[in-house]
PDB file of C-alpha atoms in Angstrom:
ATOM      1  CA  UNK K   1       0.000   0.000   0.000  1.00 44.00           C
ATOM      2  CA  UNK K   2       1.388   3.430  -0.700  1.00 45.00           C
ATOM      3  CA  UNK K   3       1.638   6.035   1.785  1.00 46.00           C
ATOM      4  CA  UNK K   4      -0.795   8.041   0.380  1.00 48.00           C
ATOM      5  CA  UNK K   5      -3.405   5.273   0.428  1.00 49.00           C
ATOM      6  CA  UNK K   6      -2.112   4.583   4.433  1.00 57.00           C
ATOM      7  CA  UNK K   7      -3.422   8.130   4.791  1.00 80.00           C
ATOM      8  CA  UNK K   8      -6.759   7.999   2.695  1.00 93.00           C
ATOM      9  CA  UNK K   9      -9.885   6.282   3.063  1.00 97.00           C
ATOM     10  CA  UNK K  10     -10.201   3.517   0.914  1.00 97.00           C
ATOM     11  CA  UNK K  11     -13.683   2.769  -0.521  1.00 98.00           C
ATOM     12  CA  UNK K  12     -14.870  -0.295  -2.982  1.00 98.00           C
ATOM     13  CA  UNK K  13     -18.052   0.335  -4.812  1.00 98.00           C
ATOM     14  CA  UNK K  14     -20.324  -1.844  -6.831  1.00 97.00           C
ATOM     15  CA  UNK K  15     -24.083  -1.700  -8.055  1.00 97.00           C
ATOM     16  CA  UNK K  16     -25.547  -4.103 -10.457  1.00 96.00           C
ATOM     17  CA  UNK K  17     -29.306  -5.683 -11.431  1.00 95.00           C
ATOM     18  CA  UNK K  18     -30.427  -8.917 -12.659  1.00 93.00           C
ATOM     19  CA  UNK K  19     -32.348  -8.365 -15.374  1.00 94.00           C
ATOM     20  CA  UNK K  20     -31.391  -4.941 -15.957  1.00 95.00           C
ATOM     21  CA  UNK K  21     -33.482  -3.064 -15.561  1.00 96.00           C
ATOM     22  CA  UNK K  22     -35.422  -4.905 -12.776  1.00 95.00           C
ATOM     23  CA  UNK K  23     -34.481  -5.037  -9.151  1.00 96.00           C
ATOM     24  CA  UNK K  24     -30.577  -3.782  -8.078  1.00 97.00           C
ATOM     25  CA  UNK K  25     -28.768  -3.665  -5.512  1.00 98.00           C
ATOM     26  CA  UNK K  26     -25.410  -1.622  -3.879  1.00 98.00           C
ATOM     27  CA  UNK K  27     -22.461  -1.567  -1.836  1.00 98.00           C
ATOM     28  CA  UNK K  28     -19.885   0.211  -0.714  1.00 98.00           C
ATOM     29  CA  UNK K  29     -16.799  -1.264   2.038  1.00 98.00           C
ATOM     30  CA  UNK K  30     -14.991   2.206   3.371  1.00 98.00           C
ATOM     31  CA  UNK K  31     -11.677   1.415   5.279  1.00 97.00           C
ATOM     32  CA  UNK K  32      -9.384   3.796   7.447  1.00 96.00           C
ATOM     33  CA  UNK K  33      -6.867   2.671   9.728  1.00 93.00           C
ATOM     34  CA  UNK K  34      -7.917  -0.394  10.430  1.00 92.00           C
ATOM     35  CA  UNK K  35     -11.821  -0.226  10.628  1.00 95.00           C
ATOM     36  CA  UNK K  36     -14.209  -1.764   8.270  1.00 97.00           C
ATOM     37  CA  UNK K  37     -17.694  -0.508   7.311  1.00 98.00           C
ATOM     38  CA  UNK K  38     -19.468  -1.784   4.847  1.00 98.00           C
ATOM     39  CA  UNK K  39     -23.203  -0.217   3.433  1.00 98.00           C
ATOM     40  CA  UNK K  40     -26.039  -1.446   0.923  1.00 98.00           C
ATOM     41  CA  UNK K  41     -28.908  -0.642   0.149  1.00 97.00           C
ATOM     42  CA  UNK K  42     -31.177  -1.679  -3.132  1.00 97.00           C
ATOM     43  CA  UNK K  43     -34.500  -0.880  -5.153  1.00 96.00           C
ATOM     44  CA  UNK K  44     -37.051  -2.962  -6.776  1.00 95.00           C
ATOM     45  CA  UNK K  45     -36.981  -1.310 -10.037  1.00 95.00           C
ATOM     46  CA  UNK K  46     -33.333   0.053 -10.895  1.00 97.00           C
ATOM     47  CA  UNK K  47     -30.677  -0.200 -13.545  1.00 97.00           C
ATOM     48  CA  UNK K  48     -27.544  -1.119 -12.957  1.00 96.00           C
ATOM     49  CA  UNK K  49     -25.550   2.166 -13.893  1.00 97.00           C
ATOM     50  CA  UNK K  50     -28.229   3.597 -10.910  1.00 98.00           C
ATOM     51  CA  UNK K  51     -26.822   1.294  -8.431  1.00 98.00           C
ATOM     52  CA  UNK K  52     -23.154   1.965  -9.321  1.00 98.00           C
ATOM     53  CA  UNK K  53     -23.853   5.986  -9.051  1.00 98.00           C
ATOM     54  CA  UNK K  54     -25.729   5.101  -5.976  1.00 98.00           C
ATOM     55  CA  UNK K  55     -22.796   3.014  -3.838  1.00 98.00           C
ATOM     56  CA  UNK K  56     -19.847   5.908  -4.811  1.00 98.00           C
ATOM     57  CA  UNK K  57     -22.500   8.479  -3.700  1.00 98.00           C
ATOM     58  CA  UNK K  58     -23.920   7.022  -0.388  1.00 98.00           C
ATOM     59  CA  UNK K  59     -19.717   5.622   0.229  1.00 98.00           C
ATOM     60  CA  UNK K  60     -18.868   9.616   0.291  1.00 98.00           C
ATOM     61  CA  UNK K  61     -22.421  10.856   1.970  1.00 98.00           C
ATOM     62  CA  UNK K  62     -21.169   8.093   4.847  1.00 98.00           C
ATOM     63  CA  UNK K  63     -18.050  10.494   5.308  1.00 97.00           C
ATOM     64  CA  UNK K  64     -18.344  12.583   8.174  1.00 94.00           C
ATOM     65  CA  UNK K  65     -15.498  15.325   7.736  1.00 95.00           C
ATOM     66  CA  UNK K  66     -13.210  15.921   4.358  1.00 96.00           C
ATOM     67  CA  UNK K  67     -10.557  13.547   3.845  1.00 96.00           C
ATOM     68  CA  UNK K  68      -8.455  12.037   1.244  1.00 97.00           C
ATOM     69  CA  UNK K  69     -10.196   8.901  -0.795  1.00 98.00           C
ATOM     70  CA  UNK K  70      -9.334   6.647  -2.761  1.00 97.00           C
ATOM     71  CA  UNK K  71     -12.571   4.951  -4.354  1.00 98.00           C
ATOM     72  CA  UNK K  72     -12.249   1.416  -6.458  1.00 97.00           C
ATOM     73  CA  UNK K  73     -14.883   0.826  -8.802  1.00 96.00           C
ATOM     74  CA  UNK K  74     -15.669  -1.879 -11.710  1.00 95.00           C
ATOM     75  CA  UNK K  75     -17.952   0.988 -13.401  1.00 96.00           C
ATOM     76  CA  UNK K  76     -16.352   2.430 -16.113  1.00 95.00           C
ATOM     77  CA  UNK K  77     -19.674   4.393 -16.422  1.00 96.00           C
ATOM     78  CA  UNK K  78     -18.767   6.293 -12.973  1.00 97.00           C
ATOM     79  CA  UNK K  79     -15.019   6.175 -14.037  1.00 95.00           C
ATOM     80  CA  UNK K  80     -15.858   7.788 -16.902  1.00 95.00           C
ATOM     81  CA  UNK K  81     -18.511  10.103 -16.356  1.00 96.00           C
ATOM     82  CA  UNK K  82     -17.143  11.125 -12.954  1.00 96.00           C
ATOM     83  CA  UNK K  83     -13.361  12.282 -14.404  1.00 94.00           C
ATOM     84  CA  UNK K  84     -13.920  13.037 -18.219  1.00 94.00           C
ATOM     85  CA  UNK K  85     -17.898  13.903 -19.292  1.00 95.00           C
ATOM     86  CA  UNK K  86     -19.398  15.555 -15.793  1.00 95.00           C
ATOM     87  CA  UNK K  87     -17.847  18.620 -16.612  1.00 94.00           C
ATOM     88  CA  UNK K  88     -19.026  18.855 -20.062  1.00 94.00           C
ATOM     89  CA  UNK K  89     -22.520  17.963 -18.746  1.00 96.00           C
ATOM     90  CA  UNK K  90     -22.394  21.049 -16.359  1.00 94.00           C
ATOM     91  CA  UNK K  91     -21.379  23.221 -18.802  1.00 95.00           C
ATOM     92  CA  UNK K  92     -24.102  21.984 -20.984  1.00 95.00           C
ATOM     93  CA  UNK K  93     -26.845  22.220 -18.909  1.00 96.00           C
ATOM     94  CA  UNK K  94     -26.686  18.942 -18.101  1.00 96.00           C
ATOM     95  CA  UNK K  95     -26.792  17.902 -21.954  1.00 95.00           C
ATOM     96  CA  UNK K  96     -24.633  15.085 -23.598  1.00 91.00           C
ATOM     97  CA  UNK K  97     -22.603  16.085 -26.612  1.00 88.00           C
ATOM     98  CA  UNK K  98     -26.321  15.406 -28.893  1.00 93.00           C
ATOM     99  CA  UNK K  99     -27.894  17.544 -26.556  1.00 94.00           C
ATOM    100  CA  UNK K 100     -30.303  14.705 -24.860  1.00 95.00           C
ATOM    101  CA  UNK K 101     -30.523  15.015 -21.476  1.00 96.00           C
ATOM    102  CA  UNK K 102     -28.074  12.973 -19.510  1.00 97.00           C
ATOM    103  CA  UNK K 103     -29.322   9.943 -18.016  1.00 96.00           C
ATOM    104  CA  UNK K 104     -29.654   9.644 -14.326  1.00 97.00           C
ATOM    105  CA  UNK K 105     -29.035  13.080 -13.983  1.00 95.00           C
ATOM    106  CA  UNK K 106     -30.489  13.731 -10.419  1.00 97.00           C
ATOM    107  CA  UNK K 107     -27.929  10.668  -9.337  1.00 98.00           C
ATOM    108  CA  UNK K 108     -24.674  12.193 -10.656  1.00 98.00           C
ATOM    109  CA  UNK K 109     -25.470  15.604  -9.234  1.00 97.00           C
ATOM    110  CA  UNK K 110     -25.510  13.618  -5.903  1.00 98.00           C
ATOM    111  CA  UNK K 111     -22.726  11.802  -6.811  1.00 98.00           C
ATOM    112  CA  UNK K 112     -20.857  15.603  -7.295  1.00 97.00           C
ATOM    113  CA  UNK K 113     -22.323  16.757  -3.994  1.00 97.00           C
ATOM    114  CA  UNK K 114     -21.126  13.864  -1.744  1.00 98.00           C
ATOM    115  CA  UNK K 115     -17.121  14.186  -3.540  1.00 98.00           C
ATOM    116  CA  UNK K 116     -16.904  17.750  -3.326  1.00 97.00           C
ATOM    117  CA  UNK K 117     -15.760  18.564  -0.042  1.00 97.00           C
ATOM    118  CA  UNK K 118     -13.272  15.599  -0.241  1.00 98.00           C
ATOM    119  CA  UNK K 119     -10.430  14.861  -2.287  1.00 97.00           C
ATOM    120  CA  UNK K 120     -11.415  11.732  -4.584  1.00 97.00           C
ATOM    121  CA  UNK K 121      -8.538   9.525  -6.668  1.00 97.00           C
ATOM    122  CA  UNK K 122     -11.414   7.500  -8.547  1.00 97.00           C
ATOM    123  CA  UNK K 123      -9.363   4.016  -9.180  1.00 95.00           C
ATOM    124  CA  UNK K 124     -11.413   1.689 -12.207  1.00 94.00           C
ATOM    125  CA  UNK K 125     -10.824  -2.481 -11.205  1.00 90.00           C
ATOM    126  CA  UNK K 126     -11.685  -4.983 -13.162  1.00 84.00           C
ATOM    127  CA  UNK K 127     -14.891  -6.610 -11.744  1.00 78.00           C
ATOM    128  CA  UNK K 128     -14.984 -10.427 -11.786  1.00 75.00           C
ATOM    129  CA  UNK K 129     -10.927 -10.689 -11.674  1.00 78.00           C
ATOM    130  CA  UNK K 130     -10.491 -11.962  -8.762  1.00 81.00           C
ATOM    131  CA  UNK K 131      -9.692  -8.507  -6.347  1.00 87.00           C
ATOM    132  CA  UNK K 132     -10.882  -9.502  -2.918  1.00 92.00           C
ATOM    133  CA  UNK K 133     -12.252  -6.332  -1.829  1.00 93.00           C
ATOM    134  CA  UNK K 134     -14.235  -5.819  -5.296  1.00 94.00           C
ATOM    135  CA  UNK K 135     -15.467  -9.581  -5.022  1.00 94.00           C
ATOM    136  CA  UNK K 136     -16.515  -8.832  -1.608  1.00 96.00           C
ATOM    137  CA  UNK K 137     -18.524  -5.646  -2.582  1.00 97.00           C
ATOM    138  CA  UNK K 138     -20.093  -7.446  -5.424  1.00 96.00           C
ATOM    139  CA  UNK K 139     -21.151  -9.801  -2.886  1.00 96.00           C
ATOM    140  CA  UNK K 140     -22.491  -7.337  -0.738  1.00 97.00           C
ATOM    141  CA  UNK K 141     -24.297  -5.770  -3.921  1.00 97.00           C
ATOM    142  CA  UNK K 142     -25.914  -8.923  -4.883  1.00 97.00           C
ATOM    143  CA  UNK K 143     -27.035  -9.902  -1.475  1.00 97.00           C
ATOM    144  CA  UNK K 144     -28.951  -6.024  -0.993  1.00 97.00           C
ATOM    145  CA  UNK K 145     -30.368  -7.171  -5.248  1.00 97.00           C
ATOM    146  CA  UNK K 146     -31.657 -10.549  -3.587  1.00 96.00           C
ATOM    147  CA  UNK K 147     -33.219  -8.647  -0.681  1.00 95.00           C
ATOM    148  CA  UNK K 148     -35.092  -5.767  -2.972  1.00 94.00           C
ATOM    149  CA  UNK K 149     -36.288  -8.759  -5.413  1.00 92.00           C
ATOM    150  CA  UNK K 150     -38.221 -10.412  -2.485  1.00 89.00           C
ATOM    151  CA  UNK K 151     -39.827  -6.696  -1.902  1.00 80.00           C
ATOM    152  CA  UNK K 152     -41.231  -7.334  -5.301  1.00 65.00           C
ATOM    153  CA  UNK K 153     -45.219  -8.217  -5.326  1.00 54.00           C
ATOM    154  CA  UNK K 154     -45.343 -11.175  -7.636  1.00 57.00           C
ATOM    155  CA  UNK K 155     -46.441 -10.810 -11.131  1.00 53.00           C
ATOM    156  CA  UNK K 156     -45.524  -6.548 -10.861  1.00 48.00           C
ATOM    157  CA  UNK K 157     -42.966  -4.977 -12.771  1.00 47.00           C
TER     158      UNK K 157
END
């Protein structure tokens, strides 16, 4: 671990749905000198790019004075969006490029709330390769999906 990351809270995020859309779940693991605390939550009508923006956004909410970060995620939709096309959005009006709205726009403005007071490296892992902590979070994540499925009245959508 590098020194800076000895000094940072470390955070692993994942979101996901099965079928997406349909019901989703998230997590988020936050570590800091030795303690552990891990959140989820889920919904029983999501996507999955909603429950990705959702665990980096509660993860920073859960933060209870600025600090250094260091937040893992698989999404290269929050990668993305968070360090190349937010900006543009802004500037836009919250417009993509073809001047659409941009999709799950209430969620990234949250997402830009919770990060600002702190000061956020945004890491991309690759999900599914075998990274404990992201296995663990996707774990986490599919457990809250499970839970928000069985909220679900049968035959609704």
């Amino acid at each position: 671990m590098s020194d800076e990351a000895a000094t940072a809270v470390e955070i692993w995020t994942d979101g996901g749905c099965k079928p997406n859309p349909g019901p989703g779940g998230w997590a988020a693991i936050l570590r800091f000198n030795g303690h552990e605390r891990e959140l989820t939550g889920g919904d029983a009508a999501t996507t999955n790019n909603r429950m990705e923006l959702t665990a980096a956004a509660a993860a920073l909410e859960a933060l209870k004075r600025p600090c250094q970060v260091v937040l893992h995620t698989d999404s290269e939709y929050v990668r993305n969006g968070i360090s190349r096309w937010v900006n543009g959005w802004v500037r836009n009006g919250w417009k993509t490029a073809a001047k659409e709205p941009v999709a799950n726009y209430e969620l990234w403005q949250r997402l830009l709330a919770a990060a600002k007071p702190h000061a956020v490296e945004w890491r991309w892992v690759r999900g599914h390769a075998g990274n404990p902590m992201n296995e663990r979070a996707d774990q986490l994540a599919t457990a809250a999906r499970d839970a928000a499925a069985k909220t679900r009245l049968p035959g609704s959508t």
